[in-house]
mmCIF file of C-alpha atoms in Angstrom:
data_model
loop_
_atom_site.group_PDB
_atom_site.id
_atom_site.type_symbol
_atom_site.label_atom_id
_atom_site.label_comp_id
_atom_site.label_asym_id
_atom_site.label_seq_id
_atom_site.Cartn_x
_atom_site.Cartn_y
_atom_site.Cartn_z
ATOM 1 C CA GLU I 17 86.466 35.860 -39.449
ATOM 2 C CA LEU I 18 85.056 32.445 -40.376
ATOM 3 C CA ARG I 19 82.746 32.456 -43.397
ATOM 4 C CA ARG I 20 80.627 29.949 -45.279
ATOM 5 C CA GLU I 21 81.130 30.223 -49.026
ATOM 6 C CA PRO I 22 79.802 28.191 -51.977
ATOM 7 C CA ILE I 23 82.118 25.355 -53.000
ATOM 8 C CA PRO I 24 83.742 26.490 -56.267
ATOM 9 C CA ARG I 25 83.725 24.449 -59.460
ATOM 10 C CA PRO I 26 87.044 24.054 -61.244
ATOM 11 C CA ALA I 27 87.313 25.524 -64.728
ATOM 12 C CA ALA I 28 89.535 24.073 -67.437
ATOM 13 C CA GLY I 29 92.992 23.328 -66.062
ATOM 14 C CA GLU I 30 91.952 23.834 -62.448
ATOM 15 C CA VAL I 31 91.317 21.343 -59.646
ATOM 16 C CA LEU I 32 89.306 21.479 -56.450
ATOM 17 C CA LEU I 33 91.271 20.417 -53.392
ATOM 18 C CA ARG I 34 89.568 19.006 -50.314
ATOM 19 C CA LEU I 35 91.958 19.874 -47.494
ATOM 20 C CA ASP I 36 93.182 16.924 -45.435
ATOM 21 C CA ALA I 37 95.542 19.000 -43.286
ATOM 22 C CA ALA I 38 97.023 22.476 -43.116
ATOM 23 C CA THR I 39 99.665 23.631 -40.679
ATOM 24 C CA THR I 40 100.101 27.054 -39.134
ATOM 25 C CA CYS I 41 103.219 29.049 -39.857
ATOM 26 C CA GLY I 42 105.059 32.115 -38.643
ATOM 27 C CA THR I 43 103.995 33.843 -41.850
ATOM 28 C CA ASP I 44 100.356 33.167 -40.969
ATOM 29 C CA LEU I 45 101.028 34.721 -37.588
ATOM 30 C CA LYS I 46 102.501 37.822 -39.250
ATOM 31 C CA VAL I 47 99.392 38.097 -41.435
ATOM 32 C CA PHE I 48 97.171 37.641 -38.379
ATOM 33 C CA LYS I 49 99.004 40.302 -36.348
ATOM 34 C CA ARG I 50 99.949 42.813 -39.064
ATOM 35 C CA GLY I 51 96.975 42.495 -41.390
ATOM 36 C CA GLY I 52 98.956 41.281 -44.381
ATOM 37 C CA HIS I 53 102.324 40.249 -45.772
ATOM 38 C CA PRO I 54 104.636 42.428 -47.900
ATOM 39 C CA THR I 55 104.874 39.918 -50.752
ATOM 40 C CA MET I 56 102.250 37.188 -50.345
ATOM 41 C CA LEU I 57 98.892 38.827 -49.648
ATOM 42 C CA SER I 58 96.910 41.720 -48.279
ATOM 43 C CA THR I 59 93.858 41.228 -46.120
ATOM 44 C CA PRO I 60 90.947 40.709 -46.054
ATOM 45 C CA CYS I 61 91.402 37.420 -47.870
ATOM 46 C CA PRO I 62 91.593 33.691 -47.082
ATOM 47 C CA PHE I 63 94.965 32.616 -45.740
ATOM 48 C CA GLY I 64 96.962 29.541 -44.759
ATOM 49 C CA HIS I 65 99.514 28.130 -47.197
ATOM 50 C CA GLU I 66 101.010 24.873 -45.827
ATOM 51 C CA MET I 67 98.666 22.252 -47.200
ATOM 52 C CA THR I 68 97.867 18.780 -48.396
ATOM 53 C CA GLY I 69 94.598 17.316 -49.573
ATOM 54 C CA THR I 70 92.636 15.090 -51.910
ATOM 55 C CA LEU I 71 91.385 16.117 -55.337
ATOM 56 C CA ALA I 72 87.602 16.421 -55.128
ATOM 57 C CA ALA I 73 86.937 17.644 -58.677
ATOM 58 C CA ILE I 74 88.973 18.013 -61.855
ATOM 59 C CA GLY I 75 88.546 20.656 -64.520
ATOM 60 C CA ALA I 76 88.789 19.810 -68.206
ATOM 61 C CA GLY I 77 92.272 19.530 -69.642
ATOM 62 C CA THR I 78 94.068 18.106 -66.608
ATOM 63 C CA PRO I 79 95.005 14.606 -67.835
ATOM 64 C CA ASN I 80 97.620 13.921 -65.147
ATOM 65 C CA TRP I 81 95.165 13.992 -62.257
ATOM 66 C CA ARG I 82 92.095 12.094 -61.148
ATOM 67 C CA GLU I 83 89.536 12.593 -58.436
ATOM 68 C CA GLY I 84 90.764 10.967 -55.252
ATOM 69 C CA ASP I 85 94.462 11.642 -55.863
ATOM 70 C CA ALA I 86 96.291 12.719 -52.704
ATOM 71 C CA VAL I 87 98.502 15.736 -53.347
ATOM 72 C CA VAL I 88 100.684 18.416 -51.803
ATOM 73 C CA VAL I 89 100.282 21.875 -53.316
ATOM 74 C CA ALA I 90 103.098 24.398 -52.965
ATOM 75 C CA ASN I 91 102.053 27.964 -52.308
ATOM 76 C CA SER I 92 103.758 29.645 -55.258
ATOM 77 C CA ALA I 93 104.056 29.184 -59.002
ATOM 78 C CA SER I 94 106.740 30.727 -61.193
ATOM 79 C CA CYS I 95 106.407 31.734 -64.831
ATOM 80 C CA GLY I 96 109.319 29.653 -66.135
ATOM 81 C CA GLN I 97 110.192 32.370 -68.663
ATOM 82 C CA CYS I 98 111.927 35.245 -66.871
ATOM 83 C CA ARG I 99 115.687 35.413 -66.390
ATOM 84 C CA PHE I 100 115.432 34.232 -62.786
ATOM 85 C CA CYS I 101 113.388 31.173 -63.729
ATOM 86 C CA ARG I 102 115.788 30.345 -66.554
ATOM 87 C CA ALA I 103 118.643 30.515 -64.028
ATOM 88 C CA GLY I 104 116.900 28.103 -61.648
ATOM 89 C CA ARG I 105 116.038 30.867 -59.169
ATOM 90 C CA GLU I 106 112.283 30.532 -59.434
ATOM 91 C CA ASN I 107 111.778 32.002 -55.968
ATOM 92 C CA LEU I 108 112.822 35.371 -57.436
ATOM 93 C CA CYS I 109 110.488 35.090 -60.445
ATOM 94 C CA VAL I 110 109.263 38.519 -61.522
ATOM 95 C CA ASN I 111 105.805 37.039 -62.142
ATOM 96 C CA LEU I 112 105.646 34.812 -59.055
ATOM 97 C CA LEU I 113 102.100 33.886 -58.047
ATOM 98 C CA TYR I 114 101.046 32.964 -54.513
ATOM 99 C CA LEU I 115 98.280 30.656 -53.359
ATOM 100 C CA ASN I 116 96.604 31.140 -49.997
ATOM 101 C CA GLY I 117 93.408 29.861 -48.444
ATOM 102 C CA ALA I 118 94.428 26.522 -46.908
ATOM 103 C CA PHE I 119 92.452 27.254 -43.739
ATOM 104 C CA ALA I 120 89.269 25.996 -45.361
ATOM 105 C CA GLU I 121 87.426 22.827 -46.260
ATOM 106 C CA TYR I 122 88.018 23.289 -50.006
ATOM 107 C CA LEU I 123 90.460 25.298 -52.091
ATOM 108 C CA LEU I 124 90.317 26.000 -55.807
ATOM 109 C CA VAL I 125 93.794 25.447 -57.255
ATOM 110 C CA PRO I 126 94.476 27.648 -60.324
ATOM 111 C CA GLU I 127 95.906 26.195 -63.524
ATOM 112 C CA ASP I 128 99.441 27.540 -63.025
ATOM 113 C CA PHE I 129 99.630 25.780 -59.655
ATOM 114 C CA VAL I 130 98.200 22.564 -61.074
ATOM 115 C CA ARG I 131 100.878 22.523 -63.777
ATOM 116 C CA HIS I 132 103.883 23.670 -61.758
ATOM 117 C CA SER I 133 103.222 23.293 -58.028
ATOM 118 C CA THR I 134 101.177 20.144 -57.399
ATOM 119 C CA TYR I 135 102.935 16.985 -56.195
ATOM 120 C CA ARG I 136 101.644 13.506 -55.472
ATOM 121 C CA ARG I 137 101.519 12.707 -51.778
ATOM 122 C CA PRO I 138 103.237 9.350 -51.311
ATOM 123 C CA ASP I 139 101.298 6.509 -49.745
ATOM 124 C CA GLY I 140 102.073 6.226 -46.061
ATOM 125 C CA LEU I 141 103.017 9.876 -45.552
ATOM 126 C CA LYS I 142 100.716 11.265 -42.881
ATOM 127 C CA PRO I 143 98.821 14.388 -43.968
ATOM 128 C CA ALA I 144 99.985 16.395 -40.931
ATOM 129 C CA LEU I 145 103.607 15.833 -41.947
ATOM 130 C CA ALA I 146 102.948 16.257 -45.666
ATOM 131 C CA ALA I 147 101.495 19.702 -44.978
ATOM 132 C CA MET I 148 104.927 20.775 -43.723
ATOM 133 C CA THR I 149 106.502 20.222 -47.146
ATOM 134 C CA GLU I 150 106.428 23.956 -47.853
ATOM 135 C CA PRO I 151 108.414 25.178 -44.820
ATOM 136 C CA LEU I 152 110.880 22.309 -45.134
ATOM 137 C CA ALA I 153 111.330 23.291 -48.797
ATOM 138 C CA CYS I 154 112.300 26.771 -47.574
ATOM 139 C CA VAL I 155 114.898 25.163 -45.305
ATOM 140 C CA PHE I 156 116.282 23.122 -48.196
ATOM 141 C CA HIS I 157 116.483 26.280 -50.289
ATOM 142 C CA GLY I 158 118.342 28.042 -47.486
ATOM 143 C CA LEU I 159 120.836 25.213 -47.217
ATOM 144 C CA SER I 160 121.316 25.138 -50.979
ATOM 145 C CA ALA I 161 122.636 28.692 -50.682
ATOM 146 C CA CYS I 162 125.360 27.547 -48.256
ATOM 147 C CA CYS I 163 128.715 25.948 -48.883
ATOM 148 C CA LEU I 164 128.408 22.949 -46.547
ATOM 149 C CA ASP I 165 131.369 20.921 -47.808
ATOM 150 C CA ASP I 166 133.675 21.727 -44.884
ATOM 151 C CA VAL I 167 131.090 22.751 -42.281
ATOM 152 C CA THR I 168 131.259 20.688 -39.094
ATOM 153 C CA GLU I 169 129.540 23.139 -36.742
ATOM 154 C CA CYS I 170 126.573 25.475 -37.160
ATOM 155 C CA ILE I 171 124.862 28.030 -34.928
ATOM 156 C CA ILE I 172 121.140 28.606 -35.383
ATOM 157 C CA LEU I 173 119.516 31.663 -33.839
ATOM 158 C CA GLY I 174 115.829 31.055 -33.254
ATOM 159 C CA ALA I 175 113.995 27.891 -32.214
ATOM 160 C CA GLY I 176 110.778 28.604 -34.037
ATOM 161 C CA PRO I 177 109.478 26.009 -36.505
ATOM 162 C CA ILE I 178 111.864 27.034 -39.297
ATOM 163 C CA GLY I 179 114.895 27.207 -37.020
ATOM 164 C CA LEU I 180 114.031 23.793 -35.626
ATOM 165 C CA MET I 181 113.664 22.359 -39.127
ATOM 166 C CA PHE I 182 117.160 23.650 -39.865
ATOM 167 C CA VAL I 183 118.308 21.864 -36.696
ATOM 168 C CA ALA I 184 116.742 18.576 -37.770
ATOM 169 C CA GLU I 185 118.125 18.632 -41.311
ATOM 170 C CA LEU I 186 121.640 19.723 -40.370
ATOM 171 C CA ALA I 187 121.824 17.169 -37.553
ATOM 172 C CA HIS I 188 120.639 14.535 -40.035
ATOM 173 C CA ARG I 189 123.590 15.516 -42.248
ATOM 174 C CA GLY I 190 126.011 14.989 -39.361
ATOM 175 C CA ILE I 191 126.731 18.631 -38.543
ATOM 176 C CA ARG I 192 127.048 19.712 -34.911
ATOM 177 C CA VAL I 193 124.290 22.231 -34.203
ATOM 178 C CA ILE I 194 124.293 24.885 -31.478
ATOM 179 C CA LEU I 195 120.805 26.343 -31.004
ATOM 180 C CA GLY I 196 120.039 29.654 -29.321
ATOM 181 C CA ASP I 197 116.598 30.847 -28.224
ATOM 182 C CA LEU I 198 114.782 32.803 -25.515
ATOM 183 C CA THR I 199 112.442 29.972 -24.485
ATOM 184 C CA PRO I 200 113.679 26.899 -22.571
ATOM 185 C CA GLN I 201 110.824 24.719 -23.831
ATOM 186 C CA ARG I 202 111.778 25.401 -27.434
ATOM 187 C CA LEU I 203 115.378 24.523 -26.709
ATOM 188 C CA GLU I 204 114.152 21.193 -25.332
ATOM 189 C CA VAL I 205 112.399 20.518 -28.643
ATOM 190 C CA GLY I 206 115.647 21.410 -30.377
ATOM 191 C CA GLN I 207 117.402 18.674 -28.439
ATOM 192 C CA LEU I 208 114.754 16.187 -29.565
ATOM 193 C CA LEU I 209 115.460 17.227 -33.157
ATOM 194 C CA GLY I 210 119.214 16.765 -32.837
ATOM 195 C CA ALA I 211 120.780 19.938 -31.426
ATOM 196 C CA SER I 212 124.128 19.075 -29.843
ATOM 197 C CA ASP I 213 124.111 22.113 -27.572
ATOM 198 C CA THR I 214 121.513 24.712 -26.615
ATOM 199 C CA VAL I 215 122.008 28.244 -25.322
ATOM 200 C CA LEU I 216 119.364 30.284 -23.508
ATOM 201 C CA VAL I 217 119.953 33.740 -24.940
ATOM 202 C CA SER I 218 118.838 37.099 -23.591
ATOM 203 C CA GLY I 219 117.736 38.861 -26.775
ATOM 204 C CA ASP I 220 120.326 41.642 -26.512
ATOM 205 C CA ARG I 221 123.599 42.384 -28.294
ATOM 206 C CA THR I 222 125.602 40.054 -26.008
ATOM 207 C CA ASP I 223 124.067 36.924 -27.543
ATOM 208 C CA GLY I 224 126.598 36.752 -30.371
ATOM 209 C CA ASP I 225 129.483 36.516 -27.916
ATOM 210 C CA THR I 226 127.592 33.946 -25.815
ATOM 211 C CA LEU I 227 126.922 31.728 -28.811
ATOM 212 C CA ARG I 228 130.457 32.055 -30.122
ATOM 213 C CA ALA I 229 131.763 30.879 -26.735
ATOM 214 C CA ALA I 230 129.750 27.666 -27.130
ATOM 215 C CA THR I 231 131.655 26.671 -30.279
ATOM 216 C CA GLU I 232 134.448 24.146 -30.269
ATOM 217 C CA TYR I 233 137.352 26.595 -30.354
ATOM 218 C CA ASP I 234 135.516 29.679 -29.018
ATOM 219 C CA ARG I 235 136.030 31.360 -32.390
ATOM 220 C CA GLY I 236 132.547 30.980 -33.797
ATOM 221 C CA ALA I 237 130.836 28.571 -36.164
ATOM 222 C CA GLN I 238 131.611 28.147 -39.838
ATOM 223 C CA LEU I 239 127.914 28.636 -40.565
ATOM 224 C CA VAL I 240 125.384 30.795 -38.710
ATOM 225 C CA ILE I 241 121.692 30.757 -39.638
ATOM 226 C CA GLU I 242 119.432 33.546 -38.403
ATOM 227 C CA ALA I 243 115.802 32.404 -38.169
ATOM 228 C CA THR I 244 114.071 35.002 -36.004
ATOM 229 C CA GLY I 245 113.339 38.060 -38.127
ATOM 230 C CA PHE I 246 114.645 40.447 -35.454
ATOM 231 C CA PRO I 247 117.442 42.907 -36.328
ATOM 232 C CA THR I 248 119.313 42.259 -33.075
ATOM 233 C CA ALA I 249 119.678 38.620 -34.114
ATOM 234 C CA TRP I 250 120.995 39.742 -37.505
ATOM 235 C CA SER I 251 123.682 41.734 -35.704
ATOM 236 C CA ASN I 252 124.485 38.880 -33.329
ATOM 237 C CA SER I 253 124.893 36.503 -36.262
ATOM 238 C CA MET I 254 127.882 38.555 -37.374
ATOM 239 C CA GLU I 255 129.447 38.179 -33.928
ATOM 240 C CA ALA I 256 128.835 34.423 -33.737
ATOM 241 C CA VAL I 257 130.350 33.417 -37.078
ATOM 242 C CA ALA I 258 133.961 32.265 -37.410
ATOM 243 C CA PRO I 259 136.475 34.082 -39.623
ATOM 244 C CA GLY I 260 135.924 32.992 -43.207
ATOM 245 C CA GLY I 261 132.450 31.766 -42.299
ATOM 246 C CA GLU I 262 129.007 32.317 -43.714
ATOM 247 C CA VAL I 263 125.876 33.962 -42.309
ATOM 248 C CA ILE I 264 122.472 33.037 -43.725
ATOM 249 C CA LEU I 265 119.749 35.580 -42.954
ATOM 250 C CA PHE I 266 116.478 33.694 -43.205
ATOM 251 C CA GLY I 267 114.097 35.465 -40.821
ATOM 252 C CA GLY I 268 112.138 38.174 -42.591
ATOM 253 C CA CYS I 269 111.883 41.553 -40.850
ATOM 254 C CA THR I 270 109.170 44.133 -41.393
ATOM 255 C CA PRO I 271 109.742 46.481 -44.368
ATOM 256 C CA GLY I 272 112.083 49.348 -43.558
ATOM 257 C CA THR I 273 113.880 47.518 -40.741
ATOM 258 C CA THR I 274 117.586 48.247 -40.400
ATOM 259 C CA ALA I 275 120.252 46.277 -38.541
ATOM 260 C CA GLU I 276 123.715 47.155 -37.258
ATOM 261 C CA LEU I 277 126.581 45.129 -38.737
ATOM 262 C CA ASP I 278 130.232 45.302 -37.711
ATOM 263 C CA THR I 279 131.722 46.274 -41.059
ATOM 264 C CA HIS I 280 135.276 45.889 -39.728
ATOM 265 C CA ARG I 281 134.608 42.248 -38.885
ATOM 266 C CA LEU I 282 132.718 41.685 -42.124
ATOM 267 C CA HIS I 283 135.689 42.914 -44.154
ATOM 268 C CA TYR I 284 138.757 41.733 -42.261
ATOM 269 C CA SER I 285 137.328 38.331 -41.293
ATOM 270 C CA GLU I 286 136.068 37.691 -44.843
ATOM 271 C CA ILE I 287 132.541 36.867 -43.742
ATOM 272 C CA THR I 288 129.951 36.013 -46.379
ATOM 273 C CA VAL I 289 126.407 37.232 -45.685
ATOM 274 C CA LYS I 290 123.426 35.997 -47.704
ATOM 275 C CA GLY I 291 119.727 36.674 -47.536
ATOM 276 C CA VAL I 292 117.516 33.740 -48.515
ATOM 277 C CA TYR I 293 113.809 33.672 -49.241
ATOM 278 C CA HIS I 294 111.118 31.124 -50.022
ATOM 279 C CA HIS I 295 111.633 27.902 -51.989
ATOM 280 C CA ARG I 296 112.051 26.515 -55.501
ATOM 281 C CA PRO I 297 110.431 23.516 -57.233
ATOM 282 C CA ALA I 298 113.604 21.479 -56.754
ATOM 283 C CA THR I 299 113.599 22.109 -53.016
ATOM 284 C CA VAL I 300 109.883 21.321 -52.721
ATOM 285 C CA GLN I 301 110.533 17.903 -54.237
ATOM 286 C CA ALA I 302 113.591 17.400 -52.026
ATOM 287 C CA ALA I 303 111.574 18.265 -48.923
ATOM 288 C CA LEU I 304 108.762 15.913 -49.905
ATOM 289 C CA ASP I 305 111.294 13.139 -50.467
ATOM 290 C CA ARG I 306 112.850 13.753 -47.044
ATOM 291 C CA LEU I 307 109.460 13.655 -45.328
ATOM 292 C CA THR I 308 108.654 10.421 -47.126
ATOM 293 C CA GLU I 309 111.885 8.883 -45.829
ATOM 294 C CA GLY I 310 110.699 9.555 -42.285
ATOM 295 C CA THR I 311 114.198 10.456 -41.084
ATOM 296 C CA LEU I 312 113.319 13.820 -39.493
ATOM 297 C CA PRO I 313 111.244 13.751 -36.260
ATOM 298 C CA LEU I 314 109.222 16.814 -37.219
ATOM 299 C CA GLU I 315 106.116 15.578 -35.421
ATOM 300 C CA HIS I 316 107.591 17.313 -32.353
ATOM 301 C CA LEU I 317 106.715 20.646 -33.979
ATOM 302 C CA LEU I 318 102.989 19.902 -34.109
ATOM 303 C CA GLN I 319 101.880 20.716 -30.595
ATOM 304 C CA GLU I 320 98.171 21.225 -31.160
ATOM 305 C CA ARG I 321 95.374 19.976 -33.392
ATOM 306 C CA CYS I 322 92.362 22.162 -34.137
ATOM 307 C CA ASP I 323 89.481 22.680 -36.534
ATOM 308 C CA LEU I 324 88.694 25.879 -38.418
ATOM 309 C CA ASP I 325 86.977 27.386 -35.385
ATOM 310 C CA GLY I 326 90.163 26.924 -33.376
ATOM 311 C CA ILE I 327 92.605 28.720 -35.687
ATOM 312 C CA GLU I 328 92.401 32.103 -33.975
ATOM 313 C CA GLY I 329 93.136 30.534 -30.603
ATOM 314 C CA ALA I 330 96.017 28.518 -32.037
ATOM 315 C CA LEU I 331 97.578 31.625 -33.592
ATOM 316 C CA GLY I 332 97.235 33.397 -30.261
ATOM 317 C CA ARG I 333 99.080 30.591 -28.520
ATOM 318 C CA MET I 334 101.779 30.757 -31.182
ATOM 319 C CA ALA I 335 102.113 34.490 -30.556
ATOM 320 C CA SER I 336 102.585 33.891 -26.828
ATOM 321 C CA ARG I 337 105.144 31.138 -27.587
ATOM 322 C CA LYS I 338 103.007 28.458 -25.947
ATOM 323 C CA ILE I 339 103.003 26.259 -29.056
ATOM 324 C CA LEU I 340 105.198 25.974 -32.141
ATOM 325 C CA LYS I 341 102.702 24.878 -34.776
ATOM 326 C CA ALA I 342 99.160 23.568 -35.013
ATOM 327 C CA VAL I 343 97.702 21.190 -37.563
ATOM 328 C CA VAL I 344 94.279 22.220 -38.847
ATOM 329 C CA THR I 345 91.843 19.556 -39.998
ATOM 330 C CA THR I 346 88.232 19.805 -41.137
#
């Protein structure tokens, strides 16, 4: 539903953001299809969380910002006080706040987000790319959970936007990437982003063996990243990883989902399995720095441009795998 609402006025500590660009995300698609998200929001409410814009109004007590400043706003703010925040694991903050509503002309940014989650957008960084800071920050957080020192080969299951961002960043770091997906067109994008090899998978329990056979010694990759959110892919990740390797489970499944894991292989092959979620302030800054460098060709992910009236159609085309992402401008 598209509504017209009064433009809010920022109170002390708040700012009013005029959106320059927002990008669609798999999480937005989950909200659109399921009517909510288990951690971020419940509908009805405004949504959209990958954003960049220009400050249109400044509340009292915000000395670091001026009207006209171009910024990127991350979609969460941590408390900085709990044991997770003190340990540098702000994504697990017990008081974590979320900000949604980027599919709009204006967004009121609360004080906590102004203080902790607002970043200057560098001159020369295109708004459409700057809006993808948030998902790239999730990728950087995922990679920070890995031991990459001796990794020369990685398998990625899932050529959605996040999986493809993993491809681009790992290829940039000189790691050979094998990408598996159900859609040939997405595998072609993966090649543009640096995938060394692509595998058209079937979506069943044989995919792990198929992907493992594509590795250099047919024994699996040292690192496997699951980026689909389907339990079959979680199971196949265990089959595709090399002995002594690491599996990163990034794709979020619906609550209550279970997956089959080969416990014999997990134990006797000394496989490490980690779940990763969201991003941290350090990875938001790292992602923004990488985008500013211009070394990742992420423009290939933006396959459609639309206005607010076109969001529903764009999400429908994402659901049918016709496009990867859309950039929304007003």
